[in-house]
Coordinates of C-alpha atoms in Angstrom, one line a residue:
X1 CA 3.9 -1.2 -14.2
X2 CA 0.6 0.2 -13.2
X3 CA 1.2 3.6 -14.9
X4 CA 2.2 1.9 -18.1
X5 CA -1.0 -0.1 -18.2
X6 CA -3.0 3.1 -17.7
X7 CA -1.2 4.8 -20.6
X8 CA -1.4 1.9 -22.9
X9 CA -5.1 1.4 -22.3
X10 CA -5.8 5.2 -22.8
X11 CA -3.9 4.9 -26.1
X12 CA -6.2 2.0 -27.2
X13 CA -9.4 3.9 -26.1
X14 CA -8.3 7.0 -28.0
X15 CA -8.2 4.9 -31.2
X16 CA -11.9 4.4 -31.1
X17 CA -13.3 7.2 -28.9
X18 CA -12.1 10.7 -29.8
X19 CA -11.5 12.2 -26.3
X20 CA -9.5 15.4 -25.5
X21 CA -8.7 14.3 -22.0
X22 CA -9.1 11.2 -19.9
X23 CA -8.7 10.3 -16.2
X24 CA -8.6 7.0 -14.4
X25 CA -9.7 6.8 -10.8
X26 CA -9.6 4.0 -8.3
X27 CA -12.2 3.6 -5.5
X28 CA -11.0 2.9 -2.0
X29 CA -13.6 3.0 0.7
X30 CA -15.6 6.2 0.3
X31 CA -12.9 8.0 -1.8
X32 CA -12.4 8.3 -5.5
X33 CA -8.6 8.6 -6.0
X34 CA -6.9 9.9 -9.2
X35 CA -4.4 7.3 -10.6
X36 CA -3.5 8.6 -14.0
X37 CA -4.7 10.3 -17.1
X38 CA -3.9 12.2 -20.3
X39 CA -4.5 15.7 -21.6
X40 CA -5.5 17.0 -18.1
X41 CA -4.9 20.4 -16.6
X42 CA -1.8 20.7 -14.4
X43 CA -3.9 20.7 -11.2
X44 CA -4.4 17.0 -11.6
X45 CA -1.6 15.3 -9.5
X46 CA -1.3 12.0 -7.9
X47 CA -2.9 13.2 -4.7
X48 CA -6.3 14.4 -6.1
X49 CA -9.2 12.6 -4.6
X50 CA -12.9 13.2 -4.0
X51 CA -15.5 11.8 -1.6
X52 CA -17.8 9.2 -3.2
X53 CA -20.9 10.8 -1.8
X54 CA -24.1 12.3 -3.4
X55 CA -22.2 15.5 -4.1
X56 CA -19.8 13.7 -6.4
X57 CA -20.8 14.0 -10.1
X58 CA -19.9 10.4 -10.7
X59 CA -21.8 9.1 -7.7
X60 CA -24.5 7.3 -9.7
X61 CA -21.7 5.2 -11.3
X62 CA -19.8 4.6 -8.1
X63 CA -22.9 3.5 -6.4
X64 CA -23.7 1.1 -9.2
X65 CA -27.0 2.8 -10.1
X66 CA -26.2 3.4 -13.8
X67 CA -24.0 1.5 -16.3
X68 CA -22.4 4.7 -17.6
X69 CA -22.9 8.5 -17.7
X70 CA -22.8 10.4 -21.0
X71 CA -23.5 14.1 -21.1
X72 CA -23.3 16.0 -24.4
X73 CA -23.5 19.4 -22.7
X74 CA -22.2 18.6 -19.2
X75 CA -21.9 22.2 -18.0
X76 CA -25.6 22.7 -18.2
X77 CA -26.3 19.5 -16.2
X78 CA -23.5 19.3 -13.6
X79 CA -22.5 22.6 -12.0
X80 CA -19.0 21.3 -11.0
X81 CA -18.0 21.5 -14.7
X82 CA -18.5 25.2 -14.8
X83 CA -15.6 25.7 -12.4
X84 CA -11.9 25.5 -13.1
X85 CA -10.2 23.1 -13.7
X86 CA -13.2 21.3 -15.3
X87 CA -14.6 24.3 -17.2
X88 CA -13.0 23.3 -20.5
X89 CA -15.1 20.1 -20.6
X90 CA -18.4 20.2 -22.6
X91 CA -18.9 16.5 -23.3
X92 CA -18.3 13.9 -20.6
X93 CA -18.4 10.1 -20.6
X94 CA -17.9 8.3 -17.4
X95 CA -17.7 4.5 -17.1
X96 CA -17.3 2.2 -14.1
X97 CA -14.4 -0.1 -13.9
X98 CA -15.8 -3.4 -12.6
X99 CA -14.2 -6.7 -11.7
X100 CA -16.4 -9.6 -10.6
X101 CA -19.3 -7.2 -10.2
X102 CA -17.4 -4.9 -7.8
X103 CA -16.6 -1.3 -8.9
X104 CA -12.9 -0.8 -8.4
X105 CA -12.7 2.5 -10.3
X106 CA -13.9 5.0 -12.9
X107 CA -12.8 5.9 -16.4
X108 CA -13.7 9.5 -17.4
X109 CA -13.4 10.8 -20.9
X110 CA -13.9 14.4 -21.7
X111 CA -14.3 16.4 -24.8
X112 CA -14.1 20.2 -25.5
X113 CA -16.9 20.1 -28.0
X114 CA -20.6 19.6 -27.2
X115 CA -22.0 16.2 -28.1
X116 CA -18.6 14.8 -28.9
X117 CA -19.4 11.2 -28.0
X118 CA -21.9 9.3 -30.1
X119 CA -23.8 6.2 -29.1
X120 CA -21.3 4.0 -30.9
X121 CA -18.5 5.7 -28.9
X122 CA -20.3 4.9 -25.7
X123 CA -20.7 1.2 -26.7
X124 CA -17.0 0.9 -27.5
X125 CA -15.9 2.7 -24.4
X126 CA -18.1 0.4 -22.3
X127 CA -16.4 -2.7 -23.8
X128 CA -13.0 -1.1 -23.2
X129 CA -13.8 -0.2 -19.6
X130 CA -14.5 -3.9 -18.9
X131 CA -11.2 -5.0 -20.3
X132 CA -9.5 -2.0 -18.6
X133 CA -10.8 -3.0 -15.2
X134 CA -9.4 -6.5 -15.6
X135 CA -6.0 -5.1 -16.7
X136 CA -5.9 -2.7 -13.8
X137 CA -6.9 -5.3 -11.3
X138 CA -4.2 -7.7 -12.7
X139 CA -1.6 -4.8 -12.5
X140 CA -2.6 -4.0 -9.0
X141 CA -2.4 -7.6 -8.0
X142 CA 1.0 -7.9 -9.6
X143 CA 2.3 -4.8 -7.9
X144 CA 1.0 -6.1 -4.5
X145 CA 2.7 -9.4 -5.2
X146 CA 6.0 -7.7 -6.0
X147 CA 5.8 -5.7 -2.8
X148 CA 5.1 -8.8 -0.7
X149 CA 8.0 -10.7 -2.4
X150 CA 10.3 -7.8 -1.7
X151 CA 9.1 -7.7 1.9
X152 CA 9.7 -11.4 2.3
X153 CA 13.2 -11.2 0.7
X154 CA 14.0 -8.5 3.3
X155 CA 12.7 -10.8 6.1
X156 CA 14.7 -13.8 4.8
X157 CA 17.9 -11.6 4.6
X158 CA 17.3 -10.4 8.1
X159 CA 16.7 -13.9 9.4
X160 CA 19.9 -15.2 7.7
X161 CA 21.8 -12.3 9.3
X162 CA 20.4 -13.2 12.7
X163 CA 21.3 -16.8 12.2
X164 CA 24.9 -15.9 11.4
X165 CA 25.0 -13.7 14.6
X166 CA 23.5 -16.6 16.6
X167 CA 26.1 -19.0 15.3
X168 CA 28.9 -16.6 16.3
X169 CA 27.3 -16.1 19.7
X170 CA 27.0 -19.9 20.2
X171 CA 30.6 -20.4 19.2
X172 CA 31.8 -17.7 21.6
X173 CA 29.7 -19.0 24.5
X174 CA 30.8 -22.6 24.0
X175 CA 34.5 -21.4 23.8
X176 CA 34.1 -19.3 26.9
X177 CA 32.4 -22.1 28.8
X178 CA 35.0 -24.6 27.6
X179 CA 38.0 -22.6 28.9
X180 CA 37.1 -22.8 32.7
X181 CA 36.3 -26.5 32.3
X182 CA 39.7 -27.2 30.8
X183 CA 41.3 -25.3 33.8
X184 CA 39.2 -27.3 36.3
X185 CA 40.0 -30.5 34.5
X186 CA 43.7 -29.6 34.8
X187 CA 43.4 -29.0 38.5
X188 CA 41.5 -32.2 39.0
X189 CA 44.3 -34.0 37.2
X190 CA 46.8 -32.5 39.6
X191 CA 44.6 -33.6 42.6
X192 CA 44.3 -37.1 41.2
X193 CA 48.1 -37.4 40.9
X194 CA 48.4 -36.2 44.5

């Protein structure tokens, strides 16, 4: 399951990068859509999304301009982090999730302390982000495949049902057509005897 994959990977990342909260986002068109996280304020629900434009703090990553963003005192650099629900964040580490050179999402790690993430944390997070992207892509492909299989099973069941109806209809029609022919054949027999 997609949500299980997200949680397992966030568990693995937490073992090497000491974050207080984490969020995972997917990119669809010009939107950055929240898909899961840990340690987040209650305002983060499954329907949170942002435009992927120049006003978005993560735009340099989403546009592919930088390999990651790491801010030790994010509130002084990015004004959005001074407003709720982000105002608890002091350190921020954002990484693109890339598959085959295409950015499919974003992993954002946040810390309550300033300068919480070291250079080594960034290196480890970058390597995890690459593996994370592959796991997410595989999970999405698996989920899509399951949906297609379920759709096809429904179509097959519907087709089988229609075939049964068609067989009944054919039997009824052939029976109904046969009855007048038997009657006509009987009258022809009487005529022939006459």
